[in-house]
Amino acid sequence: MAIKKARGALAAGGQGLVLASAALVGSVVLFSLATVSIALIPVGVGMFTTPRVLTLLRAHVNRRRLLAAQWSRVRIPVRYRPLPEDVRKGVTGQVERCSLMLRDPATWRDMRWLLADMTGGAVVAVLAPALILEGVFGLLLAAGLWKPIVEASGTYWYTFLPVDSSDTARLAALLGLVWMIVALHVNTRLVRAHFRLAGAVLNPGRQEELEQRIDRLTETRHDALDTSAAELRRIERDLHDGAQARLVAMGMNLGTIEALIEKDPAQAKELLSKARESSAEALTELRDLVRGIHPPVLAERGLGDAVRALALRLPVPAEVEVELPGRPDAPVESAAYFAVSEALTNAVKHSGADRVWVDMTYTDGALRISVTDNGKGGAVVGAGSGLSGVERRLGTFDGVLAVSSPAGGPTMVTMEIPCELF
């Protein structure tokens, strides 16, 4: 237990160092770039640079959202307004894109977060590694480091202790142990506090949240209606071109067999064989069609086993970890299943990965699923991307999608759906 706690404190120390570095370098640079770019809008240059800078800023913020979910299980929803698909190209499109991004309240929350991140966020994050390093330094002083320091510059103040002899160095070692014990108990809380601060700044106010929710529900309702109509057309087309055609052909063959069974038994036997093959193919197509609507294994055995069955059919090795204490409602379960299916299909088709991992957990009232591959990266959520469809599918249930896919990989697609398990 103590070893596990020590490992957690050390890991939190490393995480705090990463967060502080990102805040003091990434956030400072992006805040400077964004401020200068927006200031240059009146002279025209900012119209072209601002969308690019804000896109970088959103990637920076989304990366922090992902780390919040992975390291501290703190959920910070993505609240950006999607850009319309009919944004024009060229100079007019740049002006339009710049205007749309600046009118998005989330953009200004991102700017406020940069200020909070480079000040309070950085201070909270850096405390975690500082406690460990200060503790180690106190032990090093007692080990003899105090001598060259005192000889070079006189009495050394270690926190509030004046170190000028071996006795005071031993006191410094005791104080260093105290810092390390404090780190053992508070480091993970400091990292969580950093993400809580980010969430407090990035999350919209109550009124704004309600307005966004109404807009989102209106949009997802239209999406659901469009998706439902498209799905019906697909089913009709598949039935017409597949099973229905085979059943018609089989009926014609049976009619021919009836006429030939006494005149030409050999040909009748051959046609019977073809009719049997057609019936088997029609049955297979009907099963595939049913599986595409609602897989039987999902209805009978739940999301975990359905995803395991999905992974077994992949052409690359896939590992599935499931920790679900129950089952969500059927619509949520179905949405999660098809979202995972789409993410796995993308990983196999486009990433060039030779290994895939799926992890499903339930924490803080939300179903969380991550699909990770070791491919070439570069996946984005945008018009024409399969991930956009996944985002819309999850949006129907107030779910969110986050994608981390740097060039060279790996790619991690994280999905969260607020729900209850039964």
Short mmCIF file of C-alpha atoms in Angstrom, two decimals:
data_model
loop_
_atom_site.label_atom_id
_atom_site.label_comp_id
_atom_site.label_asym_id
_atom_site.label_seq_id
_atom_site.Cartn_x
_atom_site.Cartn_y
_atom_site.Cartn_z
CA MET A 1 0.00 0.00 0.00
CA ALA A 2 2.81 2.40 0.97
CA ILE A 3 4.75 1.50 -2.17
CA LYS A 4 1.67 2.12 -4.30
CA LYS A 5 1.17 5.48 -2.60
CA ALA A 6 4.82 6.41 -3.16
CA ARG A 7 4.55 5.48 -6.83
CA GLY A 8 1.42 7.59 -7.13
CA ALA A 9 3.15 10.57 -5.52
CA LEU A 10 6.18 10.21 -7.82
CA ALA A 11 3.93 9.90 -10.87
CA ALA A 12 1.98 12.98 -9.78
CA GLY A 13 5.30 14.80 -9.37
CA GLY A 14 6.20 13.99 -12.98
CA GLN A 15 2.73 14.97 -14.14
CA GLY A 16 2.98 18.27 -12.27
CA LEU A 17 6.32 18.99 -13.98
CA VAL A 18 4.77 18.32 -17.41
CA LEU A 19 1.75 20.51 -16.63
CA ALA A 20 3.86 23.36 -15.29
CA SER A 21 6.14 23.23 -18.36
CA ALA A 22 3.13 23.24 -20.68
CA ALA A 23 1.65 26.18 -18.80
CA LEU A 24 4.82 28.26 -18.67
CA VAL A 25 5.83 27.56 -22.27
CA GLY A 26 2.78 26.52 -24.30
CA SER A 27 0.21 28.79 -22.66
CA VAL A 28 2.49 31.84 -22.56
CA VAL A 29 3.45 31.46 -26.23
CA LEU A 30 -0.14 30.85 -27.36
CA PHE A 31 -1.49 33.76 -25.32
CA SER A 32 1.12 36.08 -26.88
CA LEU A 33 0.41 34.83 -30.40
CA ALA A 34 -3.36 35.05 -29.97
CA THR A 35 -3.21 38.57 -28.51
CA VAL A 36 -0.96 39.87 -31.29
CA SER A 37 -2.98 38.11 -33.99
CA ILE A 38 -6.32 39.51 -32.75
CA ALA A 39 -4.77 42.98 -32.44
CA LEU A 40 -3.75 42.77 -36.12
CA ILE A 41 -7.30 42.08 -37.34
CA PRO A 42 -8.08 45.78 -38.03
CA VAL A 43 -5.15 45.94 -40.48
CA GLY A 44 -6.22 42.71 -42.19
CA VAL A 45 -3.29 40.43 -41.32
CA GLY A 46 -5.07 39.05 -38.26
CA MET A 47 -7.94 37.76 -40.41
CA PHE A 48 -5.56 35.16 -41.86
CA THR A 49 -3.47 34.36 -38.77
CA THR A 50 -6.18 34.30 -36.09
CA PRO A 51 -7.99 31.11 -37.26
CA ARG A 52 -4.69 29.22 -37.34
CA VAL A 53 -3.64 30.47 -33.91
CA LEU A 54 -7.05 29.69 -32.42
CA THR A 55 -6.91 26.21 -33.94
CA LEU A 56 -3.55 25.67 -32.20
CA LEU A 57 -5.07 27.04 -29.00
CA ARG A 58 -7.99 24.60 -29.20
CA ALA A 59 -5.58 21.71 -29.72
CA HIS A 60 -3.64 22.87 -26.64
CA VAL A 61 -6.82 23.08 -24.54
CA ASN A 62 -8.12 19.74 -25.81
CA ARG A 63 -4.80 18.13 -24.90
CA ARG A 64 -5.26 19.40 -21.35
CA ARG A 65 -8.84 18.03 -21.34
CA LEU A 66 -7.50 14.64 -22.36
CA LEU A 67 -4.82 14.67 -19.64
CA ALA A 68 -7.46 15.69 -17.07
CA ALA A 69 -9.51 12.63 -17.97
CA GLN A 70 -6.54 10.26 -18.10
CA TRP A 71 -4.58 11.39 -15.05
CA SER A 72 -7.21 12.60 -12.60
CA ARG A 73 -10.52 11.47 -14.10
CA VAL A 74 -11.66 15.10 -14.21
CA ARG A 75 -14.12 15.64 -17.05
CA ILE A 76 -13.92 18.98 -18.86
CA PRO A 77 -16.50 18.94 -21.68
CA VAL A 78 -15.72 20.34 -25.13
CA ARG A 79 -18.09 23.26 -25.82
CA TYR A 80 -16.93 24.64 -29.16
CA ARG A 81 -19.55 25.59 -31.70
CA PRO A 82 -18.99 23.48 -34.83
CA LEU A 83 -18.09 25.39 -37.97
CA PRO A 84 -20.72 25.05 -40.72
CA GLU A 85 -19.79 22.68 -43.52
CA ASP A 86 -20.45 25.32 -46.19
CA VAL A 87 -17.70 27.74 -45.11
CA ARG A 88 -16.30 29.22 -48.31
CA LYS A 89 -12.68 28.98 -49.46
CA GLY A 90 -10.22 31.75 -50.22
CA VAL A 91 -10.11 35.18 -48.64
CA THR A 92 -13.87 35.29 -48.02
CA GLY A 93 -13.73 31.94 -46.25
CA GLN A 94 -10.83 33.09 -44.05
CA VAL A 95 -12.79 36.17 -42.97
CA GLU A 96 -15.88 34.05 -42.34
CA ARG A 97 -13.93 31.43 -40.35
CA CYS A 98 -12.22 34.13 -38.27
CA SER A 99 -15.55 35.79 -37.50
CA LEU A 100 -17.21 32.51 -36.51
CA MET A 101 -14.37 31.52 -34.18
CA LEU A 102 -14.26 34.91 -32.49
CA ARG A 103 -18.04 34.89 -31.95
CA ASP A 104 -17.78 31.54 -30.16
CA PRO A 105 -17.86 32.18 -26.36
CA ALA A 106 -15.60 29.14 -25.91
CA THR A 107 -12.78 31.04 -27.64
CA TRP A 108 -12.79 33.71 -24.95
CA ARG A 109 -13.00 31.12 -22.21
CA ASP A 110 -9.89 29.54 -23.73
CA MET A 111 -8.16 32.92 -23.57
CA ARG A 112 -9.12 33.35 -19.92
CA TRP A 113 -7.89 29.84 -19.23
CA LEU A 114 -4.48 30.66 -20.73
CA LEU A 115 -4.12 33.46 -18.18
CA ALA A 116 -5.22 31.17 -15.33
CA ASP A 117 -3.00 28.34 -16.57
CA MET A 118 0.19 30.37 -16.83
CA THR A 119 -0.31 31.79 -13.29
CA GLY A 120 -2.37 29.84 -10.76
CA GLY A 121 -2.38 26.60 -12.75
CA ALA A 122 1.39 26.60 -13.12
CA VAL A 123 1.94 27.35 -9.41
CA VAL A 124 -0.35 24.51 -8.29
CA ALA A 125 1.21 22.06 -10.75
CA VAL A 126 4.82 22.89 -9.90
CA LEU A 127 4.24 22.29 -6.18
CA ALA A 128 4.00 18.53 -6.79
CA PRO A 129 7.55 18.05 -8.17
CA ALA A 130 8.91 20.84 -5.93
CA LEU A 131 7.97 19.00 -2.72
CA ILE A 132 9.82 15.88 -3.87
CA LEU A 133 12.90 17.75 -5.10
CA GLU A 134 13.06 19.88 -1.95
CA GLY A 135 12.89 16.72 0.15
CA VAL A 136 15.68 15.03 -1.83
CA PHE A 137 17.79 18.18 -1.59
CA GLY A 138 17.44 18.19 2.22
CA LEU A 139 18.77 14.61 2.33
CA LEU A 140 21.66 15.55 0.05
CA LEU A 141 22.60 18.42 2.37
CA ALA A 142 22.90 15.96 5.27
CA ALA A 143 24.91 13.63 3.06
CA GLY A 144 27.65 16.26 2.77
CA LEU A 145 26.46 18.70 0.13
CA TRP A 146 26.22 21.43 2.79
CA LYS A 147 30.05 21.73 3.02
CA PRO A 148 30.87 23.02 -0.50
CA ILE A 149 27.77 25.24 -0.48
CA VAL A 150 28.66 26.87 2.88
CA GLU A 151 32.33 27.19 1.90
CA ALA A 152 31.37 28.91 -1.33
CA SER A 153 28.67 31.30 -0.14
CA GLY A 154 28.36 31.10 3.65
CA THR A 155 25.22 30.07 5.56
CA TYR A 156 22.61 28.43 3.29
CA TRP A 157 18.94 28.87 4.06
CA TYR A 158 17.06 25.62 3.48
CA THR A 159 13.41 26.70 3.58
CA PHE A 160 13.49 28.43 7.00
CA LEU A 161 16.56 26.60 8.44
CA PRO A 162 20.04 28.20 8.37
CA VAL A 163 22.44 25.39 7.36
CA ASP A 164 26.06 26.00 8.39
CA SER A 165 27.15 22.76 10.11
CA SER A 166 26.58 19.02 10.09
CA ASP A 167 24.02 19.37 12.93
CA THR A 168 21.89 21.90 11.02
CA ALA A 169 22.30 19.76 7.88
CA ARG A 170 20.77 16.84 9.76
CA LEU A 171 17.86 19.08 10.73
CA ALA A 172 17.53 19.94 7.05
CA ALA A 173 17.35 16.20 6.29
CA LEU A 174 14.53 15.84 8.82
CA LEU A 175 12.70 18.76 7.20
CA GLY A 176 13.31 17.15 3.80
CA LEU A 177 11.64 13.98 5.05
CA VAL A 178 8.68 16.07 6.16
CA TRP A 179 8.39 17.56 2.65
CA MET A 180 8.50 14.07 1.14
CA ILE A 181 5.80 12.82 3.51
CA VAL A 182 3.67 15.84 2.62
CA ALA A 183 4.25 15.06 -1.09
CA LEU A 184 3.12 11.50 -0.46
CA HIS A 185 -0.27 12.74 0.74
CA VAL A 186 -0.97 15.81 -1.40
CA ASN A 187 0.75 15.35 -4.79
CA THR A 188 -2.17 13.61 -6.49
CA ARG A 189 -4.54 16.20 -4.99
CA LEU A 190 -2.39 19.02 -6.37
CA VAL A 191 -2.60 17.59 -9.89
CA ARG A 192 -6.34 17.17 -9.51
CA ALA A 193 -6.62 20.75 -8.20
CA HIS A 194 -4.82 21.95 -11.33
CA PHE A 195 -7.40 20.26 -13.54
CA ARG A 196 -10.29 21.45 -11.33
CA LEU A 197 -9.06 25.00 -11.83
CA ALA A 198 -8.96 24.45 -15.60
CA GLY A 199 -12.48 23.04 -15.52
CA ALA A 200 -13.79 26.00 -13.47
CA VAL A 201 -12.49 28.44 -16.13
CA LEU A 202 -13.34 26.41 -19.24
CA ASN A 203 -16.85 25.33 -18.26
CA PRO A 204 -19.54 27.85 -19.28
CA GLY A 205 -21.89 29.56 -16.82
CA ARG A 206 -25.37 28.18 -16.08
CA GLN A 207 -27.24 30.47 -18.51
CA GLU A 208 -24.76 29.93 -21.29
CA GLU A 209 -24.77 26.19 -20.67
CA LEU A 210 -28.57 26.08 -20.98
CA GLU A 211 -28.48 28.05 -24.25
CA GLN A 212 -25.82 25.73 -25.64
CA ARG A 213 -27.77 22.71 -24.51
CA ILE A 214 -30.88 23.92 -26.37
CA ASP A 215 -28.81 24.53 -29.51
CA ARG A 216 -27.15 21.15 -29.17
CA LEU A 217 -30.44 19.31 -28.65
CA THR A 218 -31.93 21.03 -31.70
CA GLU A 219 -28.92 20.09 -33.77
CA THR A 220 -28.73 16.51 -32.56
CA ARG A 221 -32.49 16.08 -33.12
CA HIS A 222 -32.02 17.02 -36.78
CA ASP A 223 -28.99 14.71 -36.97
CA ALA A 224 -30.96 11.86 -35.41
CA LEU A 225 -33.82 12.33 -37.90
CA ASP A 226 -31.40 12.46 -40.84
CA THR A 227 -29.50 9.42 -39.58
CA SER A 228 -32.73 7.48 -39.03
CA ALA A 229 -33.98 8.30 -42.53
CA ALA A 230 -30.62 7.33 -44.05
CA GLU A 231 -30.61 4.09 -42.08
CA LEU A 232 -34.12 3.21 -43.34
CA ARG A 233 -33.04 3.89 -46.93
CA ARG A 234 -29.97 1.68 -46.43
CA ILE A 235 -32.08 -1.17 -45.04
CA GLU A 236 -34.57 -0.89 -47.92
CA ARG A 237 -31.74 -0.85 -50.45
CA ASP A 238 -29.96 -3.82 -48.87
CA LEU A 239 -33.19 -5.82 -48.74
CA HIS A 240 -34.10 -4.94 -52.31
CA ASP A 241 -30.66 -5.61 -53.80
CA GLY A 242 -29.71 -8.55 -51.59
CA ALA A 243 -32.05 -10.91 -49.80
CA GLN A 244 -35.17 -9.97 -51.78
CA ALA A 245 -33.44 -10.56 -55.14
CA ARG A 246 -32.10 -13.91 -53.97
CA LEU A 247 -35.52 -15.02 -52.69
CA VAL A 248 -37.14 -14.05 -56.01
CA ALA A 249 -34.45 -15.99 -57.89
CA MET A 250 -34.96 -18.95 -55.59
CA GLY A 251 -38.73 -18.88 -56.27
CA MET A 252 -38.11 -18.88 -60.01
CA ASN A 253 -35.69 -21.79 -59.66
CA LEU A 254 -38.26 -23.75 -57.66
CA GLY A 255 -40.83 -23.11 -60.41
CA THR A 256 -38.40 -24.39 -63.03
CA ILE A 257 -37.58 -27.40 -60.85
CA GLU A 258 -41.27 -28.22 -60.58
CA ALA A 259 -41.51 -28.29 -64.37
CA LEU A 260 -38.28 -30.28 -64.85
CA ILE A 261 -38.46 -32.78 -62.01
CA GLU A 262 -40.02 -35.49 -64.19
CA LYS A 263 -38.58 -34.51 -67.61
CA ASP A 264 -34.97 -33.85 -66.58
CA PRO A 265 -34.23 -34.99 -62.99
CA ALA A 266 -30.50 -34.25 -63.36
CA GLN A 267 -31.06 -30.58 -64.24
CA ALA A 268 -33.72 -30.33 -61.54
CA LYS A 269 -31.20 -31.64 -59.02
CA GLU A 270 -28.66 -29.03 -60.16
CA LEU A 271 -31.22 -26.25 -59.79
CA LEU A 272 -32.13 -27.54 -56.32
CA SER A 273 -28.49 -27.22 -55.32
CA LYS A 274 -28.43 -23.62 -56.57
CA ALA A 275 -31.67 -22.87 -54.72
CA ARG A 276 -30.16 -24.20 -51.52
CA GLU A 277 -27.07 -22.00 -51.99
CA SER A 278 -29.29 -18.97 -52.66
CA SER A 279 -31.30 -19.62 -49.49
CA ALA A 280 -28.09 -19.87 -47.43
CA GLU A 281 -26.75 -16.63 -48.92
CA ALA A 282 -30.04 -14.85 -48.33
CA LEU A 283 -30.03 -16.04 -44.70
CA THR A 284 -26.45 -14.76 -44.23
CA GLU A 285 -27.35 -11.38 -45.70
CA LEU A 286 -30.40 -11.11 -43.46
CA ARG A 287 -28.27 -11.94 -40.40
CA ASP A 288 -25.69 -9.29 -41.41
CA LEU A 289 -28.51 -6.81 -41.87
CA VAL A 290 -29.92 -7.57 -38.40
CA ARG A 291 -26.41 -7.34 -36.92
CA GLY A 292 -26.06 -3.89 -38.49
CA ILE A 293 -29.31 -2.72 -36.87
CA HIS A 294 -28.79 -4.18 -33.40
CA PRO A 295 -26.30 -7.00 -32.86
CA PRO A 296 -27.84 -9.96 -30.99
CA VAL A 297 -24.75 -10.31 -28.78
CA LEU A 298 -25.23 -6.69 -27.67
CA ALA A 299 -28.85 -7.31 -26.70
CA GLU A 300 -28.11 -10.61 -24.97
CA ARG A 301 -24.71 -10.14 -23.30
CA GLY A 302 -24.13 -6.40 -23.08
CA LEU A 303 -21.61 -3.86 -24.30
CA GLY A 304 -18.46 -5.52 -22.97
CA ASP A 305 -18.97 -8.88 -24.69
CA ALA A 306 -20.30 -7.19 -27.85
CA VAL A 307 -17.09 -5.14 -28.17
CA ARG A 308 -14.99 -8.25 -27.44
CA ALA A 309 -16.84 -10.03 -30.27
CA LEU A 310 -16.21 -7.00 -32.48
CA ALA A 311 -12.49 -7.10 -31.65
CA LEU A 312 -12.25 -10.79 -32.54
CA ARG A 313 -13.36 -10.00 -36.10
CA LEU A 314 -10.65 -7.36 -36.62
CA PRO A 315 -7.75 -8.19 -38.93
CA VAL A 316 -5.25 -6.84 -36.34
CA PRO A 317 -4.75 -8.04 -32.73
CA ALA A 318 -6.94 -6.14 -30.29
CA GLU A 319 -7.04 -6.15 -26.48
CA VAL A 320 -10.27 -5.24 -24.69
CA GLU A 321 -10.39 -4.28 -21.00
CA VAL A 322 -13.87 -3.86 -19.47
CA GLU A 323 -14.72 -2.69 -15.95
CA LEU A 324 -18.47 -2.06 -15.98
CA PRO A 325 -20.50 -2.82 -12.84
CA GLY A 326 -23.75 -2.89 -14.84
CA ARG A 327 -25.39 -2.06 -18.16
CA PRO A 328 -26.56 1.32 -19.44
CA ASP A 329 -29.92 1.88 -21.12
CA ALA A 330 -30.28 0.13 -24.48
CA PRO A 331 -30.06 3.35 -26.58
CA VAL A 332 -26.86 4.44 -24.80
CA GLU A 333 -25.44 0.94 -25.12
CA SER A 334 -26.21 0.86 -28.83
CA ALA A 335 -24.69 4.32 -29.42
CA ALA A 336 -21.53 3.34 -27.52
CA TYR A 337 -21.23 0.07 -29.46
CA PHE A 338 -21.49 1.68 -32.89
CA ALA A 339 -19.16 4.52 -31.82
CA VAL A 340 -16.53 1.94 -30.81
CA SER A 341 -17.17 0.05 -34.04
CA GLU A 342 -16.55 3.22 -36.09
CA ALA A 343 -13.40 4.06 -34.14
CA LEU A 344 -12.03 0.52 -34.64
CA THR A 345 -12.89 0.61 -38.34
CA ASN A 346 -11.01 3.91 -38.70
CA ALA A 347 -8.01 2.49 -36.84
CA VAL A 348 -7.84 -0.56 -39.11
CA LYS A 349 -8.49 1.30 -42.39
CA HIS A 350 -6.52 4.50 -42.00
CA SER A 351 -3.95 4.31 -39.20
CA GLY A 352 -1.70 1.50 -40.43
CA ALA A 353 -1.68 0.14 -36.86
CA ASP A 354 -0.75 -3.43 -36.06
CA ARG A 355 -2.26 -3.36 -32.58
CA VAL A 356 -5.37 -1.84 -30.99
CA TRP A 357 -6.46 -1.44 -27.37
CA VAL A 358 -9.98 -0.77 -26.08
CA ASP A 359 -10.59 0.25 -22.48
CA MET A 360 -14.08 0.66 -20.99
CA THR A 361 -14.78 1.96 -17.48
CA TYR A 362 -17.57 3.68 -15.58
CA THR A 363 -16.56 6.61 -13.36
CA ASP A 364 -18.35 9.59 -11.83
CA GLY A 365 -21.63 8.90 -13.61
CA ALA A 366 -20.12 8.54 -17.08
CA LEU A 367 -19.29 5.64 -19.37
CA ARG A 368 -15.73 6.21 -20.58
CA ILE A 369 -14.27 4.36 -23.56
CA SER A 370 -10.85 4.81 -25.09
CA VAL A 371 -9.71 3.26 -28.37
CA THR A 372 -5.94 3.44 -28.86
CA ASP A 373 -3.82 2.28 -31.78
CA ASN A 374 -0.09 2.33 -32.50
CA GLY A 375 -0.52 3.67 -36.03
CA LYS A 376 0.83 6.72 -37.82
CA GLY A 377 -1.49 9.28 -36.16
CA GLY A 378 -2.90 12.35 -37.90
CA ALA A 379 -6.58 11.59 -37.19
CA VAL A 380 -8.79 14.68 -37.02
CA VAL A 381 -12.44 15.41 -36.33
CA GLY A 382 -13.85 17.34 -39.26
CA ALA A 383 -16.15 17.36 -42.23
CA GLY A 384 -16.07 14.03 -44.03
CA SER A 385 -14.34 12.25 -41.15
CA GLY A 386 -15.93 9.18 -39.62
CA LEU A 387 -15.10 10.65 -36.22
CA SER A 388 -17.54 13.50 -36.93
CA GLY A 389 -20.30 10.93 -37.17
CA VAL A 390 -19.17 9.44 -33.87
CA GLU A 391 -19.22 12.90 -32.28
CA ARG A 392 -22.77 13.50 -33.53
CA ARG A 393 -23.88 10.06 -32.34
CA LEU A 394 -22.51 10.72 -28.84
CA GLY A 395 -23.88 14.28 -28.83
CA THR A 396 -27.41 12.88 -28.87
CA PHE A 397 -26.73 11.65 -25.32
CA ASP A 398 -24.66 14.69 -24.21
CA GLY A 399 -21.56 12.59 -24.79
CA VAL A 400 -18.21 14.05 -25.83
CA LEU A 401 -15.36 12.91 -28.04
CA ALA A 402 -11.68 13.81 -27.68
CA VAL A 403 -8.97 12.78 -30.13
CA SER A 404 -5.24 12.81 -29.49
CA SER A 405 -3.40 11.87 -32.67
CA PRO A 406 -0.02 13.55 -33.18
CA ALA A 407 1.89 12.90 -36.40
CA GLY A 408 3.67 9.57 -36.03
CA GLY A 409 1.07 8.29 -33.58
CA PRO A 410 -0.21 6.87 -31.38
CA THR A 411 -3.88 7.76 -31.73
CA MET A 412 -6.22 7.76 -28.76
CA VAL A 413 -9.95 8.33 -29.24
CA THR A 414 -11.69 8.97 -25.93
CA MET A 415 -15.49 8.91 -25.62
CA GLU A 416 -17.56 9.78 -22.58
CA ILE A 417 -21.32 9.42 -22.21
CA PRO A 418 -23.10 10.56 -19.02
CA CYS A 419 -25.44 7.74 -18.00
CA GLU A 420 -26.49 5.41 -15.21
CA LEU A 421 -25.83 1.69 -15.05
CA PHE A 422 -28.43 -0.84 -13.99
#
